[in-house]
Amino acid sequence: MAYQDMRSWMAALERAGELKRIGVEADAVLEIAEITDRVSKSGGPALLFENIKGQPGAKVFINQFGSARRMQMALEVGSLDEVAARIVEYLNVKSPQGILDKVKMLPMLADMGKFFPKTVSTGPCKEVIKRDHFSLLDFPVLQCWPRDAGRFITLPCVITRDPVSGKRNVGMYRMQVFDAHAAGMHWQRQKIGAEHYRQRLRAAASAAHESDVPAASAAVDIMARTGGGAVEAEKLPAGKMEVAVAIGTEPALTFSAIVPAPPDVEEYLIAGFLRQSPVELVKCETVDLEVPAHAEIVLEGYVNLDELRTEGPFGDHTGFYSLEDLYPVFHLTCVTHRKDPIYATTIVGKPPMEDAWMGKAVERIFLPLMRLTIPELVDVNLPVEGIFHNLMLVSIRKSYPGQARKVMNAIWSLGQAMFTKCIVVVDEDVDVHDVADVTLKVLNHIDPERDIQFTLGPVDSLDHAARLPNYGSKMGVDATRKWPTEGFTRPWPEEIRMDAETKKRVDAMWKSLGLG
Ligand SMILES: Cc1cc2nc3c(=O)[nH]c(=O)nc-3n(C[C@H](O)[C@H](O)[C@H](O)COP(=O)(O)O)c2cc1C
Ligand SMILES: [Mn+2]
């Protein structure tokens, strides 16, 4: 039943009244962004712009994930907790106790077979193959905000290969269009695409190092130069890294590119798990990578190891422009696409935007995975105004002194949760999704000097307040009730609640009071 491609997903949206076609001419520079922003903020539908100024035939598909309902439709569930429940099912597999248990496990194992991607000989993304005459400017790439450095591809699935394990990564990293054949490759330094790039840099450094410098320290030196602003690209070793980019894929695959998966888990597998059907892949024409066979558009190319270029500014999901910085450059070697390709994109800016719903889906789906290392975790809320890396509200089942701080440290060491600028830990009886109740209880329960803890470490590249790019402080608030074993010996007051008897009596007299 999985959506085979973006077009069948669009058809499903249209049938459900969740897609609006726009025939009025709109400009890919700013106008589409302003229209989409208004629609996003009012909980409106996905949009298909069919009349792009100056680009006859071009089509822009945007806001596809922009509501709770569409996010559920994208993953074909009635509630995102269903996906979490499916993960738990696999995590809970016990060793079979006998032949009967083994037989019972067979359907599950058969299901797992469906998750693995399948390479096929060709697919719709090869309907048009352009080896000689191609240009990024052929596509209706948006400029989203007035002070953006230019047009940015905002919903690309960027595919790279780990040179050692051979595994493929799919990450969503925006690409600033520099010219017809070059774009910025904005993989932030903690992301997997960047790690693949560094692996190649390290290898090139060891191969090229001059006699007296040990390979390892040559590599460390290169990492220092590419890590955080002060970059001397001319001193980087030469070499190339192949990259492919798929734009306009079926929704589970697009979503998998933003999922903060462990480095060694291929997103193609995650997408297969989400859609319960294998992702079909085809080989690229000019690079040794496999791309989704049903993609609307595929860009093939490479990144030079020793080339960095200023990228940004870009109006980001923080609500501010992310500052310019140096990033690698993607050079195009071939374009393949479907006939009349539909260009898929998104805009980010002040929340809530489309990405808020994608982030919420990550929050729900990752809860059971977080519980693997943080078993006391009851629930998590990433309020959209906290833009995902600024604020995490967590409730825990506290069983020993100091546990809230242990949980903070665990979160700061858990993949991309390391970026969380502020973690607030509450007891299990607080509903983290009731932000008003969280505010009441947290502020009542803390003695700020005692309960706030700071730590230093990596921060999100988009954090403009940190003392240095990518490096700064983070704050944890222990708002759990303090115990005598934590040095708190004063009595703790009871929460105010009306007794059941009185409530019942008032219920009985309610109508006669004439209060509505
Ligand atoms: C719309 C959108 C745009 C994004 N743009 C970027 C980006 O430009 N650079 C980046 O490093 N991460 C960006 N992200 C976040 C990454 O996609 C996310 O961290 C993902 O988990 C990275 O995959 P990886 O772990 O395989 O590197 C973006 C996310 C979304 C939803
Ligand atoms: Mn990944």
Coordinates of C-alpha atoms and ligand atoms in Angstrom, one line a residue:
M1 CA 0.0 0.0 0.0
A2 CA 3.1 2.2 0.3
Y3 CA 3.2 5.3 -1.9
Q4 CA 5.3 4.3 -4.9
D5 CA 6.5 7.9 -5.6
M6 CA 5.8 11.5 -4.8
R7 CA 3.0 11.6 -7.4
S8 CA 0.9 8.9 -5.8
W9 CA 1.4 10.7 -2.5
M10 CA 0.2 13.9 -4.1
A11 CA -2.8 12.1 -5.5
A12 CA -3.7 10.8 -2.1
L13 CA -3.4 14.3 -0.6
E14 CA -5.6 15.7 -3.3
R15 CA -8.3 13.0 -2.7
A16 CA -8.2 13.9 1.0
G17 CA -8.6 17.6 0.3
E18 CA -5.1 18.2 1.5
L19 CA -3.6 19.6 -1.7
K20 CA -4.4 22.9 -3.4
R21 CA -3.3 23.6 -6.9
I22 CA -2.3 27.2 -7.6
G23 CA -2.8 28.3 -11.2
V24 CA -2.1 32.0 -10.6
E25 CA 1.4 33.0 -11.6
A26 CA 3.8 33.2 -8.7
D27 CA 7.4 34.1 -8.5
A28 CA 9.9 31.5 -7.1
V29 CA 11.7 34.5 -5.7
L30 CA 10.0 35.4 -2.4
E31 CA 6.4 35.2 -3.6
I32 CA 5.9 31.5 -3.2
A33 CA 7.6 31.7 0.2
E34 CA 5.3 34.4 1.4
I35 CA 2.2 32.5 0.2
T36 CA 3.4 29.3 1.8
D37 CA 4.2 31.0 5.1
R38 CA 0.7 32.3 5.4
V39 CA -0.7 28.9 4.5
S40 CA 1.6 27.1 7.0
K41 CA 0.8 29.5 9.8
S42 CA -3.0 29.0 9.3
G43 CA -2.8 25.2 9.1
G44 CA -3.6 25.1 5.4
P45 CA -3.0 22.4 2.8
A46 CA 0.0 21.3 0.7
L47 CA 0.4 23.5 -2.3
L48 CA 1.2 22.7 -5.9
F49 CA 2.3 25.8 -7.8
E50 CA 1.7 25.2 -11.5
N51 CA 2.4 28.6 -13.0
I52 CA 5.9 29.8 -12.1
K53 CA 6.9 33.2 -13.3
G54 CA 9.5 32.9 -16.1
Q55 CA 9.6 29.1 -16.0
P56 CA 6.9 27.7 -18.2
G57 CA 6.0 24.1 -17.3
A58 CA 7.8 24.2 -14.0
K59 CA 5.9 23.0 -10.9
V60 CA 6.6 23.5 -7.2
F61 CA 5.3 21.2 -4.5
I62 CA 5.5 22.6 -1.0
N63 CA 4.1 22.2 2.5
Q64 CA 3.5 18.4 2.0
F65 CA 4.2 17.6 5.7
G66 CA 2.7 20.8 7.1
S67 CA 0.1 19.4 9.5
A68 CA -0.3 16.6 12.0
R69 CA -2.7 14.9 9.7
R70 CA -0.5 15.1 6.6
M71 CA 2.5 13.8 8.6
Q72 CA 0.4 10.8 9.7
M73 CA -0.8 10.3 6.1
A74 CA 2.8 10.5 4.9
L75 CA 3.7 7.6 7.2
E76 CA 0.4 5.9 6.6
V77 CA -0.6 5.7 10.3
G78 CA -3.6 7.0 12.3
S79 CA -1.2 8.3 15.0
L80 CA 2.6 8.6 15.1
D81 CA 2.6 6.5 18.2
E82 CA 1.8 3.6 15.9
V83 CA 5.2 3.9 14.4
A84 CA 6.7 4.1 17.9
A85 CA 4.7 1.0 18.8
R86 CA 6.1 -0.9 15.8
I87 CA 9.6 0.0 16.8
V88 CA 8.9 -1.3 20.4
E89 CA 7.6 -4.5 18.9
Y90 CA 11.0 -5.2 17.3
L91 CA 12.9 -4.0 20.3
N92 CA 10.9 -6.4 22.6
V93 CA 11.7 -9.6 20.7
K94 CA 12.7 -12.2 23.2
S95 CA 14.9 -15.2 22.5
P96 CA 12.5 -17.9 21.3
Q97 CA 12.0 -20.6 23.9
G98 CA 11.1 -23.5 21.6
I99 CA 10.0 -24.4 18.1
L100 CA 6.6 -22.8 18.6
D101 CA 8.1 -19.4 19.6
K102 CA 10.3 -19.7 16.5
V103 CA 7.4 -20.3 14.3
K104 CA 5.6 -17.3 15.8
M105 CA 8.6 -15.1 14.9
L106 CA 8.5 -16.0 11.3
P107 CA 6.0 -13.3 10.1
M108 CA 8.1 -10.7 11.9
L109 CA 11.3 -11.9 10.2
A110 CA 9.5 -12.0 6.8
D111 CA 8.4 -8.4 7.5
M112 CA 12.0 -7.4 8.1
G113 CA 12.9 -8.7 4.7
K114 CA 10.7 -5.9 3.2
F115 CA 12.7 -3.2 4.8
F116 CA 15.9 -3.6 2.8
P117 CA 16.3 -1.5 -0.3
K118 CA 16.2 -3.2 -3.7
T119 CA 18.4 -2.2 -6.7
V120 CA 16.4 -2.3 -9.9
S121 CA 17.7 -1.8 -13.5
T122 CA 15.9 1.4 -14.2
G123 CA 13.1 3.7 -13.1
P124 CA 11.1 6.8 -13.7
C125 CA 14.0 9.1 -12.6
K126 CA 15.8 8.0 -15.8
E127 CA 13.1 9.1 -18.1
V128 CA 15.3 12.1 -19.1
I129 CA 19.0 11.8 -18.8
K130 CA 21.1 14.9 -19.4
R131 CA 24.8 14.3 -19.6
D132 CA 25.9 17.4 -21.5
H133 CA 23.4 20.2 -21.3
F134 CA 22.0 20.6 -17.9
S135 CA 21.6 23.4 -15.4
L136 CA 20.4 23.9 -11.8
L137 CA 18.7 27.0 -13.1
D138 CA 16.3 24.8 -15.1
F139 CA 14.5 24.1 -11.8
P140 CA 12.2 26.6 -10.0
V141 CA 14.5 26.9 -6.9
L142 CA 13.1 29.3 -4.4
Q143 CA 14.6 32.3 -2.8
C144 CA 12.8 32.2 0.5
W145 CA 13.6 35.5 2.4
P146 CA 14.7 38.9 1.3
R147 CA 18.3 38.7 2.7
D148 CA 19.0 35.1 1.6
A149 CA 22.2 34.9 -0.3
G150 CA 20.3 33.5 -3.3
R151 CA 18.2 30.5 -4.2
F152 CA 18.4 27.5 -2.0
I153 CA 17.4 23.9 -2.7
T154 CA 15.7 23.2 0.7
L155 CA 14.3 19.6 0.5
P156 CA 17.2 17.6 -1.0
C157 CA 18.0 14.0 -0.1
V158 CA 21.8 14.1 -0.2
I159 CA 23.3 10.7 -0.7
T160 CA 26.9 9.9 0.2
R161 CA 28.9 6.7 0.8
D162 CA 31.0 5.8 3.8
P163 CA 34.3 4.9 2.2
V164 CA 35.1 2.2 4.7
S165 CA 31.8 0.4 5.3
G166 CA 30.4 1.2 1.9
K167 CA 27.1 2.1 3.6
R168 CA 25.0 5.0 2.1
N169 CA 23.8 7.9 4.0
V170 CA 20.8 10.1 3.1
G171 CA 20.8 13.5 4.8
M172 CA 18.8 16.6 4.2
Y173 CA 21.3 19.4 3.8
R174 CA 20.3 22.6 2.0
M175 CA 22.1 23.6 -1.2
Q176 CA 22.6 27.2 -2.2
V177 CA 22.6 27.5 -6.0
F178 CA 25.9 29.3 -7.0
D179 CA 25.5 28.9 -10.7
A180 CA 24.2 26.5 -13.4
H181 CA 26.6 23.8 -12.2
A182 CA 27.6 24.5 -8.6
A183 CA 25.8 24.6 -5.3
G184 CA 26.8 24.9 -1.6
M185 CA 26.7 21.6 0.3
H186 CA 25.6 22.7 3.8
W187 CA 26.3 19.5 5.8
Q188 CA 27.0 20.8 9.2
R189 CA 30.1 19.4 10.7
Q190 CA 28.4 17.0 13.1
K191 CA 26.3 15.4 10.3
I192 CA 27.1 12.2 8.5
G193 CA 27.7 13.7 5.1
A194 CA 30.4 15.9 6.7
E195 CA 31.9 12.8 8.4
H196 CA 32.1 11.0 5.0
Y197 CA 33.8 14.1 3.6
R198 CA 36.3 14.1 6.6
Q199 CA 37.0 10.4 6.2
R200 CA 38.2 11.2 2.6
L201 CA 40.1 14.2 3.8
R202 CA 41.9 12.0 6.4
A203 CA 42.7 9.4 3.8
A204 CA 44.0 12.0 1.4
A205 CA 46.1 13.6 4.2
S206 CA 47.7 10.3 5.0
A207 CA 48.4 9.6 1.4
A208 CA 49.8 13.0 0.8
H209 CA 51.7 13.8 4.0
E210 CA 55.3 14.8 3.7
S211 CA 57.7 12.4 5.4
D212 CA 58.2 14.0 8.8
V213 CA 54.5 14.7 9.7
P214 CA 52.8 11.6 11.0
A215 CA 49.6 10.9 9.0
A216 CA 47.4 11.1 12.1
S217 CA 48.6 14.6 13.2
A218 CA 48.3 15.8 9.6
A219 CA 44.7 14.6 9.7
V220 CA 44.1 16.3 13.1
D221 CA 45.5 19.5 11.6
I222 CA 43.1 19.3 8.7
M223 CA 40.2 18.7 11.0
A224 CA 41.1 21.7 13.1
R225 CA 41.3 23.9 9.9
T226 CA 37.9 22.7 8.7
G227 CA 36.3 22.8 12.1
G228 CA 34.7 26.2 13.0
G229 CA 35.4 29.1 10.8
A230 CA 39.2 29.4 10.4
V231 CA 39.6 27.5 7.3
E232 CA 42.5 27.5 4.8
A233 CA 41.1 25.5 2.0
E234 CA 44.3 25.9 -0.1
K235 CA 46.1 23.7 2.4
L236 CA 43.6 20.9 2.2
P237 CA 44.6 17.8 0.2
A238 CA 43.2 17.4 -3.2
G239 CA 40.6 14.8 -4.1
K240 CA 37.0 14.3 -5.0
M241 CA 34.0 12.9 -3.2
E242 CA 31.0 11.7 -5.1
V243 CA 27.6 12.9 -4.1
A244 CA 24.1 12.4 -5.5
V245 CA 21.0 14.3 -4.6
A246 CA 17.4 13.2 -5.0
I247 CA 14.6 15.7 -5.0
G248 CA 10.9 14.8 -4.9
T249 CA 10.8 11.3 -3.4
E250 CA 8.0 9.4 -1.8
P251 CA 7.3 10.8 1.7
A252 CA 8.7 8.2 4.0
L253 CA 12.0 8.5 2.2
T254 CA 12.0 12.3 2.2
F255 CA 11.3 12.1 6.0
S256 CA 14.0 9.5 6.6
A257 CA 16.6 12.1 5.4
I258 CA 15.9 14.3 8.4
V259 CA 15.7 11.5 11.0
P260 CA 18.7 11.6 13.4
A261 CA 19.5 8.0 12.8
P262 CA 22.7 6.3 14.1
P263 CA 25.5 6.7 11.5
D264 CA 25.5 3.1 10.5
V265 CA 21.8 2.7 9.8
E266 CA 21.0 3.5 6.2
E267 CA 18.1 5.8 5.7
Y268 CA 17.0 3.6 2.8
L269 CA 16.4 0.9 5.4
I270 CA 14.6 3.3 7.7
A271 CA 12.3 4.4 4.8
G272 CA 11.7 0.7 4.1
F273 CA 10.7 0.2 7.7
L274 CA 8.4 3.2 7.7
R275 CA 6.7 2.3 4.5
Q276 CA 6.9 -1.5 5.1
S277 CA 8.0 -2.0 1.5
P278 CA 11.5 -1.9 0.0
V279 CA 12.8 1.4 -1.4
E280 CA 13.7 0.8 -5.1
L281 CA 17.1 2.2 -6.1
V282 CA 18.9 2.7 -9.4
K283 CA 22.5 3.2 -10.1
C284 CA 23.7 6.7 -11.0
E285 CA 25.0 7.5 -14.5
T286 CA 28.3 9.3 -13.5
V287 CA 28.9 8.4 -9.9
D288 CA 29.1 5.2 -7.9
L289 CA 25.9 5.8 -5.9
E290 CA 22.4 4.5 -5.9
V291 CA 19.4 6.8 -5.8
P292 CA 15.6 6.3 -5.4
A293 CA 14.3 5.0 -8.7
H294 CA 11.1 7.0 -8.5
A295 CA 12.6 10.4 -7.6
E296 CA 11.4 13.4 -9.6
I297 CA 14.9 14.8 -10.0
V298 CA 18.4 13.4 -9.5
L299 CA 21.5 15.6 -9.4
E300 CA 24.8 13.7 -9.8
G301 CA 28.1 15.3 -9.0
Y302 CA 31.1 15.6 -6.6
V303 CA 32.6 17.8 -4.0
N304 CA 36.3 18.8 -4.2
L305 CA 38.0 18.0 -0.9
D306 CA 40.1 21.2 -1.1
E307 CA 37.3 23.6 -2.1
L308 CA 35.3 25.6 0.4
R309 CA 33.1 28.6 -0.4
T310 CA 31.0 31.0 1.6
E311 CA 27.4 29.8 2.0
G312 CA 24.5 31.8 3.4
P313 CA 23.1 33.9 4.9
F314 CA 19.8 32.0 4.8
G315 CA 16.5 32.7 6.7
D316 CA 16.5 29.6 8.9
H317 CA 14.2 27.7 11.2
T318 CA 15.5 29.7 14.2
G319 CA 13.5 32.7 13.0
F320 CA 16.8 34.4 12.2
Y321 CA 19.2 34.3 9.3
S322 CA 21.9 31.8 9.8
L323 CA 25.2 33.5 9.3
E324 CA 27.5 32.9 6.4
D325 CA 30.2 30.2 6.8
L326 CA 32.5 28.1 4.6
Y327 CA 31.1 24.9 3.2
P328 CA 32.1 22.5 0.4
V329 CA 30.8 23.0 -3.1
F330 CA 28.7 20.5 -5.1
H331 CA 29.6 20.3 -8.8
L332 CA 27.0 18.9 -11.1
T333 CA 28.1 16.1 -13.6
C334 CA 24.7 14.9 -14.8
V335 CA 21.0 15.4 -14.2
T336 CA 18.3 12.8 -14.6
H337 CA 14.6 13.4 -14.1
R338 CA 11.1 12.3 -14.8
K339 CA 9.2 13.8 -17.7
D340 CA 7.8 17.1 -16.5
P341 CA 9.5 16.9 -13.1
I342 CA 7.8 18.3 -10.1
Y343 CA 10.3 20.2 -7.9
A344 CA 9.7 19.5 -4.2
T345 CA 10.8 22.1 -1.6
T346 CA 10.0 23.7 1.7
I347 CA 10.5 26.9 3.5
V348 CA 11.8 27.4 7.0
G349 CA 11.5 30.6 9.1
K350 CA 9.7 31.6 12.3
P351 CA 7.8 28.5 13.6
P352 CA 5.4 26.9 13.1
M353 CA 6.4 25.9 9.6
E354 CA 6.3 22.6 7.8
D355 CA 9.5 21.4 9.5
A356 CA 7.7 21.7 12.9
W357 CA 5.5 18.7 12.0
M358 CA 8.5 16.7 10.8
G359 CA 10.3 17.4 14.1
K360 CA 7.2 16.4 16.1
A361 CA 7.2 13.1 14.2
V362 CA 10.8 12.6 15.1
E363 CA 10.0 13.3 18.7
R364 CA 7.3 10.6 18.8
I365 CA 9.1 8.0 16.9
F366 CA 12.4 8.4 18.8
L367 CA 10.9 8.2 22.3
P368 CA 11.2 4.3 22.4
L369 CA 14.7 4.5 21.0
M370 CA 15.7 7.1 23.7
R371 CA 14.3 4.8 26.3
L372 CA 16.8 2.1 25.3
T373 CA 19.5 4.2 26.9
I374 CA 17.4 6.3 29.3
P375 CA 14.8 3.7 30.6
E376 CA 13.4 6.1 33.2
L377 CA 12.2 8.4 30.5
V378 CA 8.4 8.8 30.6
D379 CA 7.7 11.4 27.9
V380 CA 9.4 14.1 25.9
N381 CA 8.1 17.4 24.4
L382 CA 10.1 19.6 22.0
P383 CA 7.9 22.7 21.9
V384 CA 8.0 24.1 18.4
E385 CA 9.0 27.6 19.6
G386 CA 12.1 25.8 21.0
I387 CA 13.0 25.0 17.4
F388 CA 14.0 21.4 18.5
H389 CA 17.5 22.1 19.6
N390 CA 16.8 24.9 22.1
L391 CA 14.3 23.3 24.5
M392 CA 13.5 19.7 25.5
L393 CA 11.0 19.0 28.3
V394 CA 11.3 15.5 29.7
S395 CA 9.5 13.7 32.4
I396 CA 11.2 10.8 34.3
R397 CA 10.4 8.1 36.8
K398 CA 12.8 9.2 39.5
S399 CA 14.2 6.3 41.6
Y400 CA 17.5 7.5 43.0
P401 CA 19.2 10.8 44.0
G402 CA 20.7 12.9 41.2
Q403 CA 18.8 11.0 38.5
A404 CA 17.6 14.1 36.7
R405 CA 21.2 15.2 36.1
K406 CA 22.1 11.7 34.9
V407 CA 19.2 12.0 32.3
M408 CA 20.5 15.4 31.1
N409 CA 23.9 14.0 30.6
A410 CA 22.5 11.0 28.8
I411 CA 20.5 13.3 26.4
W412 CA 23.6 15.5 25.8
S413 CA 25.4 12.4 24.7
L414 CA 22.7 11.0 22.5
G415 CA 23.2 11.7 18.8
Q416 CA 21.8 15.0 17.6
A417 CA 20.2 15.5 21.0
M418 CA 23.7 16.7 22.0
F419 CA 22.6 20.1 20.6
T420 CA 19.8 20.6 23.2
K421 CA 20.5 24.0 24.6
C422 CA 18.1 23.7 27.5
I423 CA 16.8 20.5 29.1
V424 CA 14.0 20.7 31.7
V425 CA 13.5 17.5 33.7
V426 CA 10.2 17.0 35.6
D427 CA 8.7 14.1 37.6
E428 CA 6.5 11.6 35.9
D429 CA 3.3 13.2 37.2
V430 CA 3.8 16.3 35.1
D431 CA 2.4 16.2 31.5
V432 CA 5.2 17.6 29.4
H433 CA 2.8 18.5 26.6
D434 CA 0.9 20.8 29.0
V435 CA 3.3 23.6 28.8
A436 CA 1.3 25.8 31.2
D437 CA 1.4 23.1 33.9
V438 CA 5.1 22.6 33.2
T439 CA 5.8 26.3 33.6
L440 CA 3.8 26.4 36.9
K441 CA 5.5 23.4 38.4
V442 CA 9.1 24.0 37.1
L443 CA 9.2 27.5 38.4
N444 CA 7.6 26.5 41.7
H445 CA 10.0 23.6 42.2
I446 CA 13.4 25.0 41.5
D447 CA 15.9 26.7 43.6
P448 CA 17.7 28.2 40.6
E449 CA 21.2 28.2 42.0
R450 CA 20.9 24.7 43.2
D451 CA 18.9 23.2 40.4
I452 CA 20.4 24.7 37.2
Q453 CA 23.4 23.0 35.8
F454 CA 25.6 24.2 32.9
T455 CA 27.8 22.2 30.7
L456 CA 30.0 23.0 27.7
G457 CA 30.1 21.2 24.4
P458 CA 29.1 21.1 20.8
V459 CA 26.1 23.3 19.9
D460 CA 24.0 23.5 16.8
S461 CA 25.7 25.4 13.9
L462 CA 22.6 27.6 13.8
D463 CA 23.1 28.8 17.3
H464 CA 24.1 32.5 16.8
A465 CA 24.5 33.3 20.5
A466 CA 27.2 30.7 21.4
R467 CA 30.6 32.1 22.2
L468 CA 32.1 30.3 19.2
P469 CA 30.5 28.8 16.2
N470 CA 29.5 25.2 17.0
Y471 CA 30.8 25.3 20.6
G472 CA 29.1 26.7 23.7
S473 CA 27.2 26.1 26.8
K474 CA 24.0 24.2 27.6
M475 CA 21.7 24.3 30.5
G476 CA 19.8 21.6 32.4
V477 CA 17.1 22.4 34.9
D478 CA 16.3 19.7 37.5
A479 CA 12.7 20.5 38.3
T480 CA 12.0 17.2 39.9
R481 CA 10.9 17.2 43.6
K482 CA 14.1 17.2 45.7
W483 CA 14.6 14.4 48.2
P484 CA 16.3 14.4 51.6
T485 CA 18.9 12.1 50.0
E486 CA 19.7 15.0 47.7
G487 CA 20.1 17.3 50.7
F488 CA 16.6 18.8 50.7
T489 CA 15.2 18.3 54.2
R490 CA 12.4 20.9 54.3
P491 CA 8.8 19.6 54.0
W492 CA 7.4 19.5 50.5
P493 CA 3.9 20.9 50.1
E494 CA 1.0 19.0 48.6
E495 CA -0.5 20.0 45.3
I496 CA -3.9 21.6 45.6
R497 CA -6.8 19.4 44.5
M498 CA -10.5 19.5 45.5
D499 CA -11.8 16.4 47.2
A500 CA -14.0 14.0 45.3
E501 CA -17.0 14.3 47.7
T502 CA -17.2 18.1 47.2
K503 CA -16.8 17.8 43.5
K504 CA -19.7 15.3 43.4
R505 CA -22.0 17.6 45.4
V506 CA -21.2 20.6 43.2
D507 CA -21.7 18.5 40.1
A508 CA -25.2 17.7 41.4
M509 CA -26.1 21.3 42.1
W510 CA -24.4 22.7 39.0
K511 CA -27.4 23.1 36.8
S512 CA -29.4 24.9 39.5
L513 CA -26.6 27.5 39.8
G514 CA -27.4 28.8 36.3
L515 CA -23.7 29.2 35.5
G516 CA -23.8 27.5 32.1
Ligands
LIG1 C1 13.9 21.3 5.9 C2 15.2 20.9 6.6 C3 16.4 21.4 6.2 C4 17.6 21.0 6.8 N1 18.8 21.6 6.4 C5 19.9 21.2 6.9 C6 21.2 21.7 6.5 O1 21.2 22.6 5.6 N2 22.3 21.3 7.1 C7 22.3 20.3 8.0 O2 23.4 19.9 8.5 N3 21.1 19.8 8.5 C8 20.0 20.2 8.0 N4 18.8 19.7 8.4 C9 18.8 18.7 9.5 C10 19.3 17.3 9.0 O3 18.5 16.9 7.9 C11 19.2 16.3 10.1 O4 20.1 16.7 11.1 C12 19.5 14.9 9.6 O5 19.3 14.0 10.7 C13 20.9 14.8 9.1 O6 21.1 13.4 8.6 P1 22.4 12.6 9.0 O7 22.3 12.3 10.5 O8 22.4 11.5 8.1 O9 23.6 13.5 8.7 C14 17.6 20.1 7.8 C15 16.3 19.5 8.2 C16 15.2 19.9 7.6 C17 13.9 19.3 8.0
MN2 MN 22.3 9.4 8.6

